CSV table of C-alpha atoms in Angstrom, one decimal:
chain,number,residue,atom,x,y,z
H,1,MET,CA,103.8,68.9,123.8
H,2,CYS,CA,101.9,70.4,120.9
H,3,LYS,CA,100.9,67.8,118.2
H,4,ASP,CA,102.1,68.3,114.7
H,5,LEU,CA,100.0,70.7,112.4
H,6,PRO,CA,97.4,68.3,110.7
H,7,PRO,CA,98.6,67.3,107.2
H,8,LEU,CA,96.1,69.6,105.5
H,9,GLU,CA,97.1,72.7,107.4
H,10,ARG,CA,100.6,71.8,106.9
H,11,ALA,CA,100.2,71.8,103.3
H,12,VAL,CA,98.2,75.1,103.0
H,13,GLN,CA,101.1,76.5,105.3
H,14,PHE,CA,103.7,75.1,103.0
H,15,HIS,CA,101.7,76.2,99.8
H,16,GLY,CA,100.7,79.8,101.1
H,17,HIS,CA,97.1,79.5,100.3
H,18,VAL,CA,94.2,77.1,99.4
H,19,CYS,CA,93.5,76.2,95.9
H,20,PRO,CA,92.0,73.4,94.0
H,21,GLY,CA,95.0,72.0,92.8
H,22,LEU,CA,96.6,71.9,96.2
H,23,LEU,CA,93.4,70.2,97.5
H,24,MET,CA,93.8,67.4,94.9
H,25,GLY,CA,97.5,67.0,95.9
H,26,ILE,CA,96.2,66.5,99.6
H,27,ARG,CA,94.0,63.7,98.6
H,28,VAL,CA,96.5,61.9,96.5
H,29,ALA,CA,99.3,62.2,99.3
H,30,GLU,CA,96.6,61.0,102.3
H,31,PHE,CA,95.4,58.1,100.0
H,32,ALA,CA,99.3,57.0,99.2
H,33,GLN,CA,100.0,57.0,103.0
H,34,LYS,CA,96.9,55.2,103.8
H,35,HIS,CA,97.2,52.8,100.8
H,36,LEU,CA,100.9,52.0,101.2
H,37,GLY,CA,100.5,52.1,105.3
H,38,VAL,CA,103.5,54.8,105.3
H,39,ASN,CA,104.0,57.8,107.6
H,40,GLN,CA,106.1,60.9,106.4
H,41,ASP,CA,109.0,60.5,105.1
H,42,ILE,CA,112.2,61.2,107.3
H,43,ASP,CA,115.1,60.1,105.0
H,44,GLU,CA,114.2,58.8,101.7
H,45,GLU,CA,112.1,55.8,102.7
H,46,LEU,CA,109.6,57.1,100.2
H,47,VAL,CA,109.9,58.1,96.5
H,48,ALA,CA,107.3,60.3,94.7
H,49,ILE,CA,107.7,60.6,90.8
H,50,VAL,CA,105.6,63.7,89.9
H,51,GLU,CA,104.7,64.1,86.0
H,52,THR,CA,103.7,67.8,86.9
H,53,ASN,CA,105.2,70.9,88.5
H,54,SER,CA,101.6,72.3,89.8
H,55,CYS,CA,100.2,73.0,93.1
H,56,GLY,CA,99.5,69.3,93.9
H,57,VAL,CA,103.0,68.7,94.2
H,58,ASP,CA,103.4,70.8,97.2
H,59,ALA,CA,101.2,68.7,99.1
H,60,ILE,CA,103.2,65.9,98.2
H,61,GLN,CA,106.4,67.4,99.6
H,62,SER,CA,104.7,68.9,102.9
H,63,ILE,CA,102.6,65.7,103.7
H,64,LEU,CA,104.5,63.0,102.3
H,65,GLY,CA,107.9,64.6,103.2
H,66,CYS,CA,109.1,63.6,99.6
H,67,THR,CA,111.0,66.8,98.6
H,68,PHE,CA,112.9,68.4,96.2
H,69,GLY,CA,115.8,69.1,98.5
H,70,LYS,CA,116.0,65.3,99.7
H,71,GLY,CA,116.1,64.1,96.4
H,72,ASN,CA,113.0,61.8,96.7
H,73,LEU,CA,111.0,64.0,94.5
H,74,ILE,CA,111.5,63.2,91.1
H,75,TYR,CA,110.1,65.3,88.4
H,76,LYS,CA,109.2,64.5,85.0
H,77,ASP,CA,107.9,67.5,82.8
H,78,TYR,CA,105.1,65.7,81.4
H,79,GLY,CA,102.2,68.2,82.3
H,80,LYS,CA,100.2,65.3,83.7
H,81,ASN,CA,98.3,65.4,87.2
H,82,VAL,CA,100.0,61.7,87.6
H,83,TYR,CA,101.8,61.0,90.7
H,84,THR,CA,103.5,57.7,91.6
H,85,ILE,CA,104.4,57.2,95.1
H,86,ALA,CA,106.5,54.2,96.6
H,87,SER,CA,107.7,52.8,99.6
H,88,ARG,CA,111.7,51.5,99.7
H,89,GLU,CA,110.8,49.8,103.0
H,90,LYS,CA,107.5,48.0,101.8
H,91,LYS,CA,109.0,47.5,98.3
H,92,ARG,CA,105.5,48.9,96.9
H,93,ALA,CA,104.4,51.7,94.7
H,94,VAL,CA,101.0,53.0,93.7
H,95,ARG,CA,100.5,55.3,90.6
H,96,ILE,CA,97.8,57.8,90.9
H,97,ALA,CA,96.4,59.7,87.9
H,98,GLN,CA,93.7,62.3,88.1
H,99,LYS,CA,90.7,61.8,86.1
H,100,TYR,CA,90.2,63.6,83.0
H,101,ARG,CA,86.6,65.4,82.8
H,102,ASP,CA,85.7,67.5,79.9
H,103,LYS,CA,83.0,68.8,81.6
H,104,LYS,CA,83.9,71.1,84.5
H,105,SER,CA,81.7,72.0,87.5
H,106,PRO,CA,79.9,75.4,87.1
H,107,GLU,CA,81.9,76.6,90.5
H,108,SER,CA,85.1,75.5,89.0
H,109,ILE,CA,84.5,77.6,85.9
H,110,ARG,CA,83.6,80.4,87.6
H,111,TYR,CA,86.2,80.0,90.1
H,112,ARG,CA,88.7,80.0,87.3
H,113,GLU,CA,87.3,83.2,85.5
H,114,LEU,CA,87.4,84.9,88.9
H,115,ASN,CA,91.0,83.8,89.5
H,116,ASN,CA,92.4,84.8,86.1
H,117,GLN,CA,91.1,88.4,86.7
H,118,ASP,CA,93.8,90.7,87.7
H,119,HIS,CA,91.4,92.8,90.0
H,120,LEU,CA,88.4,91.7,91.8
H,121,THR,CA,85.7,94.0,93.3
H,122,GLU,CA,84.6,93.3,97.0
H,123,GLU,CA,81.7,91.5,95.7
H,124,GLU,CA,83.8,89.3,93.4
H,125,GLU,CA,86.3,88.4,96.1
H,126,ALA,CA,83.5,87.3,98.5
H,127,GLU,CA,82.3,85.1,95.8
H,128,ARG,CA,85.6,83.7,95.0
H,129,GLU,CA,85.9,82.8,98.7
H,130,ASP,CA,82.5,81.2,98.6
H,131,LEU,CA,83.2,79.3,95.7
H,132,LEU,CA,86.6,78.0,97.1
H,133,ALA,CA,84.8,76.9,100.3
H,134,LEU,CA,82.3,75.0,98.1
H,135,ILE,CA,85.0,73.5,95.9
H,136,PHE,CA,87.1,72.7,99.0
H,137,GLU,CA,84.2,70.7,100.6
H,138,ASN,CA,83.3,68.9,97.3
H,139,THR,CA,87.1,68.1,96.6
H,140,MET,CA,87.5,66.6,100.4
H,141,SER,CA,84.3,64.7,100.6
H,142,ALA,CA,84.1,63.0,97.2
H,143,PRO,CA,85.1,59.5,96.9
H,144,PHE,CA,88.7,59.2,96.0
H,145,GLU,CA,87.7,57.0,93.0
H,146,ASP,CA,85.4,59.7,91.6
H,147,LEU,CA,88.6,61.8,91.3
H,148,PHE,CA,91.4,59.6,90.6
H,149,ASN,CA,92.5,56.4,89.1
H,150,TRP,CA,95.0,54.5,90.7
H,151,GLN,CA,96.7,51.0,90.5
H,152,ASP,CA,99.9,49.2,92.3
H,153,ILE,CA,102.7,49.1,90.0
H,154,ASP,CA,106.0,47.1,90.1
H,155,LEU,CA,108.6,50.0,90.3
H,156,VAL,CA,112.2,49.9,89.4
H,157,PHE,CA,113.1,52.0,92.2
H,158,PRO,CA,115.6,55.0,91.6
H,159,GLU,CA,118.8,55.3,93.5
H,160,LYS,CA,118.8,57.1,96.6
H,161,ALA,CA,120.4,60.9,96.2
H,162,GLN,CA,124.1,60.7,96.0
H,163,ILE,CA,126.1,63.2,98.1
H,164,HIS,CA,129.1,64.6,96.0
H,165,ALA,CA,132.2,66.4,96.8
H,166,THR,CA,132.1,70.3,96.1
H,167,ILE,CA,135.0,71.7,93.9
H,168,GLN,CA,135.9,75.2,92.6
H,169,CYS,CA,134.8,76.6,89.4
H,170,ALA,CA,138.0,77.6,87.5
H,171,VAL,CA,136.1,80.7,86.0
H,172,CYS,CA,133.8,82.1,88.6
H,173,GLY,CA,135.5,80.9,91.8
H,174,GLU,CA,132.2,79.4,93.1
H,175,GLY,CA,131.7,76.0,94.6
H,176,VAL,CA,130.1,73.4,92.4
H,177,MET,CA,129.2,69.8,92.6
H,178,ASP,CA,131.9,67.7,90.9
H,179,SER,CA,129.5,65.6,89.2
H,180,LYS,CA,128.2,68.8,87.5
H,181,ALA,CA,131.4,70.4,86.3
H,182,THR,CA,133.0,70.3,83.0
H,183,GLU,CA,136.2,70.2,81.7
H,184,SER,CA,137.2,73.0,79.5
H,185,ALA,CA,140.4,75.2,78.8
H,186,GLU,CA,140.2,76.8,82.2
H,187,GLY,CA,139.9,73.6,84.0
H,188,LEU,CA,136.6,72.4,85.5
H,189,ILE,CA,134.0,74.7,85.4
H,190,CYS,CA,130.4,74.9,86.5
H,191,LYS,CA,127.3,74.9,84.0
H,192,ALA,CA,126.6,78.5,84.3
H,193,CYS,CA,130.1,79.6,83.1
H,194,LEU,CA,130.0,76.8,80.5
H,195,LEU,CA,126.9,78.3,79.1
H,196,ALA,CA,128.3,81.7,79.1
H,197,LYS,CA,131.3,80.8,77.2
H,198,GLU,CA,129.0,79.2,74.6
H,199,GLY,CA,127.0,82.6,74.4
H,200,LEU,CA,123.8,80.6,75.8
H,201,ALA,CA,123.5,82.2,79.1
Z,1,MET,CA,72.7,120.8,122.0
Z,2,CYS,CA,71.4,117.3,122.8
Z,3,GLU,CA,70.8,114.6,120.0
Z,4,SER,CA,70.8,115.8,116.4
Z,5,ASN,CA,69.6,114.2,113.0
Z,6,VAL,CA,72.3,113.3,110.7
Z,7,TYR,CA,71.8,114.1,107.0
Z,8,ILE,CA,74.0,112.9,104.3
Z,9,ASP,CA,74.5,114.9,101.3
Z,10,ARG,CA,74.2,112.9,97.8
Z,11,ALA,CA,75.1,115.1,94.8
Z,12,GLY,CA,73.3,118.4,96.5
Z,13,HIS,CA,70.3,116.4,97.5
Z,14,GLU,CA,70.2,115.6,101.5
Z,15,GLU,CA,68.9,112.5,102.7
Z,16,LEU,CA,68.3,111.5,106.2
Z,17,LEU,CA,70.6,108.9,107.7
Z,18,MET,CA,69.8,108.5,111.3
Z,19,GLU,CA,67.7,110.5,113.8
Z,20,SER,CA,68.5,111.5,117.3
Z,21,VAL,CA,72.4,110.8,117.2
Z,22,ASP,CA,74.1,111.4,120.6
Z,23,ARG,CA,77.6,110.0,119.8
Z,24,ILE,CA,79.8,110.7,116.6
Z,25,ILE,CA,83.3,109.0,116.5
Z,26,PRO,CA,85.5,109.8,113.2
Z,27,ALA,CA,87.8,106.9,112.6
Z,28,GLU,CA,91.4,107.3,111.1
Z,29,ASP,CA,90.3,105.2,108.0
Z,30,GLY,CA,87.9,107.9,106.9
Z,31,SER,CA,84.7,106.5,108.4
Z,32,ILE,CA,82.4,107.9,110.7
Z,33,PHE,CA,80.8,105.9,113.5
Z,34,MET,CA,77.6,107.1,114.9
Z,35,GLU,CA,75.1,105.8,117.6
Z,36,ASN,CA,71.7,107.2,118.7
Z,37,ILE,CA,69.7,107.4,121.5
Z,38,PHE,CA,67.7,104.3,120.6
Z,39,GLY,CA,71.1,102.1,120.5
Z,40,GLU,CA,71.0,102.0,116.7
Z,41,ARG,CA,74.6,102.3,115.1
Z,42,LYS,CA,76.0,103.0,111.8
Z,43,VAL,CA,79.3,103.6,110.0
Z,44,VAL,CA,79.6,105.7,107.1
Z,45,LYS,CA,82.3,106.5,104.8
Z,46,ALA,CA,82.1,110.2,104.9
Z,47,ARG,CA,83.4,113.2,106.5
Z,48,ILE,CA,81.4,116.1,108.3
Z,49,LYS,CA,80.2,118.9,106.0
Z,50,GLU,CA,78.3,121.2,108.4
Z,51,MET,CA,76.9,121.2,111.9
Z,52,GLU,CA,74.0,123.3,112.6
Z,53,LEU,CA,73.8,123.0,116.5
Z,54,VAL,CA,70.9,125.2,116.8
Z,55,HIS,CA,68.9,123.0,114.5
Z,56,HIS,CA,70.1,120.0,115.7
Z,57,ARG,CA,71.4,119.1,112.4
Z,58,ILE,CA,74.6,117.3,111.3
Z,59,ILE,CA,75.2,117.1,107.3
Z,60,LEU,CA,77.9,114.5,106.3
Z,61,GLU,CA,79.4,114.6,102.6
Z,62,GLU,CA,80.3,111.1,101.0
Z,63,ILE,CA,83.8,110.2,100.4
Z,64,ASP,CA,85.4,107.6,98.3
Z,65,ARG,CA,82.6,105.1,98.2
Z,66,PRO,CA,79.1,105.7,97.5
Z,67,GLU,CA,77.2,103.1,99.9
Z,68,VAL,CA,76.6,103.3,103.4
Z,69,LEU,CA,77.9,100.1,105.5
Z,70,GLU,CA,75.1,99.7,107.8
Z,71,ARG,CA,75.5,97.1,110.6
Z,72,ASN,CA,75.4,96.5,114.2
Z,73,GLN,CA,78.8,96.3,116.1
Z,74,GLU,CA,80.0,93.1,117.7
Z,75,ILE,CA,82.5,92.2,120.4
Z,76,TRP,CA,84.6,89.0,120.2
Z,77,LEU,CA,87.7,87.3,121.7
Z,78,GLU,CA,90.7,85.8,120.4
Z,79,PRO,CA,93.6,84.0,121.9
Z,80,ASP,CA,96.9,85.7,121.6
Z,81,THR,CA,98.6,82.6,120.7
Z,82,ASP,CA,99.3,81.2,117.0
Z,83,HIS,CA,98.6,77.7,117.9
Z,84,GLY,CA,95.2,77.6,119.2
Z,85,HIS,CA,95.9,76.7,123.0
Z,86,PHE,CA,98.0,77.6,125.8
Z,87,HIS,CA,100.3,75.4,127.7
Z,88,ALA,CA,100.1,75.0,131.4
Z,89,GLY,CA,102.2,77.7,133.0
Z,90,GLU,CA,101.9,79.8,130.1
Z,91,GLU,CA,100.5,83.2,130.2
Z,92,VAL,CA,97.1,83.4,129.1
Z,93,VAL,CA,96.1,86.5,127.2
Z,94,LEU,CA,93.0,87.2,125.0
Z,95,LYS,CA,92.7,90.0,122.6
Z,96,LEU,CA,89.0,91.7,122.9
Z,97,SER,CA,87.9,93.6,119.8
Z,98,LYS,CA,84.9,95.4,118.7
Z,99,GLY,CA,83.6,96.0,115.2
Z,100,TYR,CA,82.4,93.9,112.6
Z,101,ASN,CA,83.4,90.9,110.5
Z,102,MET,CA,86.5,90.5,112.6
Z,103,LYS,CA,87.4,93.8,111.6
Z,104,PRO,CA,88.1,96.2,114.6
Z,105,ASP,CA,86.7,99.8,114.5
Z,106,GLN,CA,88.9,102.3,115.4
Z,107,GLY,CA,88.0,104.4,118.3
Z,108,ALA,CA,85.4,101.9,119.5
Z,109,ASP,CA,84.1,102.2,123.0
Z,110,TYR,CA,84.8,99.6,125.5
Z,111,SER,CA,83.8,101.1,128.9
Z,112,ALA,CA,80.5,99.4,129.6
Z,113,MET,CA,82.1,96.0,129.3
Z,114,GLU,CA,82.8,93.1,131.9
Z,115,ALA,CA,84.5,89.8,131.3
Z,116,PHE,CA,84.2,86.6,133.3
Z,117,ALA,CA,86.1,83.2,133.2
Z,118,VAL,CA,83.8,80.1,133.7
Z,119,ASN,CA,85.5,76.9,134.7
Z,120,GLU,CA,83.5,73.8,136.0
Z,121,GLY,CA,80.4,76.0,136.1
Z,122,ALA,CA,82.0,79.0,138.5
Z,123,ALA,CA,82.0,82.5,136.9
Z,124,ASP,CA,84.8,84.4,138.0
Z,125,PRO,CA,85.3,88.2,136.9
Z,126,ILE,CA,88.2,89.2,135.0
Z,127,HIS,CA,89.7,92.5,134.6
Z,128,ILE,CA,89.8,93.9,130.9
Z,129,HIS,CA,93.1,96.2,130.5
Z,130,ASP,CA,94.3,98.5,127.9
Z,131,HIS,CA,97.3,97.2,125.7
Z,132,HIS,CA,98.5,99.5,123.1
Z,133,ASP,CA,95.6,100.5,120.9
Z,134,SER,CA,93.5,97.5,121.9
Z,135,LYS,CA,92.1,95.5,124.9
Z,136,GLU,CA,93.2,92.4,126.7
Z,137,ILE,CA,92.2,90.0,129.1
Z,138,ASN,CA,95.3,88.4,130.9
Z,139,LEU,CA,94.4,85.2,133.0
Z,140,GLY,CA,97.9,85.0,134.0
Z,141,GLN,CA,99.9,81.8,134.5
Z,142,GLU,CA,97.6,80.1,137.0
Z,143,ALA,CA,94.8,79.3,134.9
Z,144,ASP,CA,94.2,75.4,133.8
Z,145,GLY,CA,91.8,73.3,132.1
Z,146,LEU,CA,89.0,74.2,129.6
Z,147,LEU,CA,87.8,77.6,130.2
Z,148,GLN,CA,84.9,79.3,128.8
Z,149,ILE,CA,85.6,83.2,128.7
Z,150,TYR,CA,82.9,85.6,128.1
Z,151,VAL,CA,82.5,89.4,127.7
Z,152,HIS,CA,79.2,91.4,128.2
Z,153,GLU,CA,78.8,94.9,127.3
Z,154,HIS,CA,75.8,96.5,128.8
Z,155,GLY,CA,73.5,98.7,126.8
Z,156,ILE,CA,70.5,99.3,124.7
Z,157,ARG,CA,71.9,96.7,122.4
Z,158,GLU,CA,73.5,94.1,124.7
Z,159,LEU,CA,76.7,92.3,123.2
Z,160,TYR,CA,78.0,89.1,124.2
Z,161,ALA,CA,81.5,87.5,123.3
Z,162,LYS,CA,82.4,83.9,124.1
Z,163,VAL,CA,85.3,81.8,123.6
Z,164,VAL,CA,86.5,78.1,124.8
Z,165,MET,CA,90.2,78.0,125.7
Z,166,GLU,CA,92.0,75.0,126.3
Z,167,ILE,CA,94.9,75.4,128.7
Z,168,GLY,CA,97.2,72.5,128.8
Z,169,HIS,CA,96.0,69.6,126.7
Z,170,HIS,CA,92.6,68.6,128.2
Z,171,HIS,CA,89.9,66.9,125.8
Z,172,HIS,CA,86.6,67.4,126.9
Z,173,HIS,CA,83.4,67.0,125.3
Z,174,GLY,CA,79.8,68.3,125.8
Z,175,LEU,CA,80.5,71.8,127.3
Z,176,GLN,CA,78.0,73.0,129.3
Z,177,PRO,CA,76.0,76.4,128.3
Z,178,LEU,CA,76.8,79.4,129.9
Z,179,GLY,CA,73.3,80.6,130.3
Z,180,LEU,CA,73.6,83.6,128.4
Z,181,PRO,CA,70.4,85.2,127.0
Z,182,LEU,CA,71.6,84.4,123.4
Z,183,GLU,CA,74.4,81.8,123.1
Z,184,ILE,CA,76.3,79.8,120.6
Z,185,VAL,CA,77.3,76.4,121.9
Z,186,PRO,CA,79.6,74.0,120.1
Z,187,SER,CA,77.8,70.6,119.8
Z,188,ASP,CA,81.0,68.8,120.5
Z,189,TYR,CA,83.9,70.3,121.6
Z,190,SER,CA,87.0,69.0,120.2
Z,191,HIS,CA,89.9,70.0,118.2
Z,192,ALA,CA,88.4,71.5,115.0
Z,193,CYS,CA,90.4,71.1,112.1
Z,194,MET,CA,90.4,72.6,108.5
Z,195,GLY,CA,88.7,70.5,105.9
Z,196,GLU,CA,86.1,69.0,108.4
Z,197,SER,CA,82.6,70.4,109.6
Z,198,TYR,CA,81.8,72.0,112.6
Z,199,GLU,CA,78.3,72.2,114.2
Z,200,ILE,CA,77.2,74.8,116.8
Z,201,GLN,CA,73.8,75.2,118.7
Z,202,VAL,CA,72.1,78.6,119.4
Z,203,LEU,CA,70.3,78.8,122.5
Z,204,GLN,CA,67.8,81.6,123.6
Z,205,ASN,CA,67.3,81.7,127.3
Z,206,GLY,CA,68.7,78.3,127.4
Z,207,GLN,CA,66.2,77.0,124.5
Z,208,PRO,CA,67.1,76.0,121.0
Z,209,LEU,CA,66.5,79.0,118.7
Z,210,ALA,CA,65.1,77.5,115.3
Z,211,GLY,CA,65.6,79.4,112.1
Z,212,ALA,CA,68.0,82.0,113.2
Z,213,GLU,CA,70.8,83.3,110.9
Z,214,VAL,CA,74.1,82.6,112.1
Z,215,LYS,CA,76.9,84.3,110.0
Z,216,VAL,CA,80.3,83.1,110.0
Z,217,THR,CA,83.6,84.7,109.4
Z,218,TYR,CA,87.4,84.2,109.7
Z,219,ALA,CA,90.3,86.3,110.1
Z,220,SER,CA,91.7,86.0,106.7
Z,221,THR,CA,88.4,86.8,104.9
Z,222,ARG,CA,88.8,89.6,102.3
Z,223,SER,CA,85.1,90.0,102.3
Z,224,LYS,CA,83.6,93.3,103.7
Z,225,ASP,CA,80.6,91.6,104.8
Z,226,TYR,CA,80.6,87.8,106.4
Z,227,PRO,CA,81.3,85.6,103.7
Z,228,HIS,CA,79.0,82.8,105.3
Z,229,HIS,CA,75.4,82.9,106.3
Z,230,LEU,CA,73.7,79.6,107.8
Z,231,THR,CA,70.0,79.2,109.3
Z,232,THR,CA,69.4,77.4,112.4
Z,233,SER,CA,67.3,73.7,112.1
Z,234,GLU,CA,64.5,73.0,114.5
Z,235,ASP,CA,66.7,72.4,117.5
Z,236,GLY,CA,68.9,75.4,116.9
Z,237,ARG,CA,71.9,73.5,115.1
Z,238,THR,CA,73.6,74.5,112.0
Z,239,LYS,CA,77.2,73.8,110.9
Z,240,ILE,CA,79.9,74.7,108.5
Z,241,PHE,CA,82.8,73.2,106.6
Z,242,LEU,CA,85.7,74.8,107.8
Z,243,SER,CA,87.7,75.9,104.6
Z,244,ALA,CA,90.1,78.5,105.9
Z,245,ARG,CA,93.1,78.5,108.1
Z,246,GLY,CA,93.0,80.6,111.4
Z,247,ASN,CA,90.0,81.2,113.8
Z,248,TYR,CA,86.4,81.4,112.9
Z,249,LEU,CA,83.9,83.9,114.4
Z,250,PHE,CA,80.2,82.8,114.7
Z,251,SER,CA,77.5,85.6,115.2
Z,252,VAL,CA,73.9,85.5,116.0
Z,253,ALA,CA,71.7,88.7,116.8
Z,254,THR,CA,68.0,88.9,118.0
Z,255,GLN,CA,66.5,92.4,118.2
Z,256,ASN,CA,68.4,93.5,121.2
Z,257,ILE,CA,71.4,91.1,121.4
Z,258,THR,CA,74.5,90.2,119.5
Z,259,SER,CA,76.4,87.1,120.6
Z,260,THR,CA,79.6,86.1,119.2
Z,261,PHE,CA,81.6,82.7,119.7
Z,262,THR,CA,85.1,82.5,118.4
Z,263,LEU,CA,86.0,78.9,117.2
Z,264,VAL,CA,89.9,78.5,117.9
Z,265,LYS,CA,91.4,76.0,115.7
Z,266,SER,CA,93.8,73.8,117.8
Z,267,PHE,CA,96.5,71.4,117.1
């Protein structure tokens, strides 16, 4: 039998490319697994509360198995690279926050510069690949504490994801989760039809 | 007509590009491959402007790009599998390519090549056959274990390509060198993974080659040239941090030999 993809490869495959943000997420996911003594989630044994929607979250989804679809990835739109990973079985949670650095490394500054350009010359493309390789090695080999602050916390565990019945929207006729439907003059309608009715869609 | 000198026309001024050329192959991508009687090779982005056969002169005209791409061709092997190894009983197929930086050249000549599979020290010749527009080596369904496969192209410039293939799940360490005149040997054969360092040793006639430039590339590079250039230490070793997905190609050259080793990442 083939082995599973190594976590790092799994994250890159899921995200589609290697980038500094994904690498930071990989460090978080691998640390959390080791610290909590857990494997990849199968069915909501783990919970991840992420305070960003940037690249690193894809590493959380692919390595830890806390996914949007399973409902054990909880997104808080705070714009912070902060991740709380918790194990229901072990009743433990760890909060991991990326350290703020007011001085970026020269390779990071140049990489970002190149990445923001619409078009790269062949030389610039080669330079970008070189820089990414350097950032990759630095990120993966740096002591975890150099990159992140972390602490064990007491977490009030969120409820597991609920499965709701699907009803038919009285306006568009499409199926909608009953807990998300709204009573209206037409009957129970979905959010999209409600917004259209209110001229907000 | 025998060999000719090839000139390139740059804004009305002719420059000698290569002497005593005996082979020219235009490619579909607009480049021209040329080789002279001394075994030197060049690829230029140009079209043929004029052929003065009596005077042994061929004049090219630049197109698209101003620079001349000057490099030696090399050969390399890659497995025809997306997970880095073959299962016991699976048909073992390898793709053989000729070009540079894992970019095959159109119209490359594969006629002077021979291939061998080495298992437990014994080298068996294997057939190289056509497959659509490329070349393949098919070891069939009987192959098993940890095989070293290499291809040798004879010529003024000798080309070697080597790959280590795992068939079934065998974990071996300390592969024996094949004894090629110029050879790249993995220091510790095990499953190489992205995010880890990988060390190789360069041997010339069985002895560590110090100070050699080892170029390293990978299939997904967008760089025209090799993205990584390493130098071997006194004991012929050097290592690279694997930061890209897919297979890596290591290449080393001396005056008359270019030898490659394909690192197949496995899982």
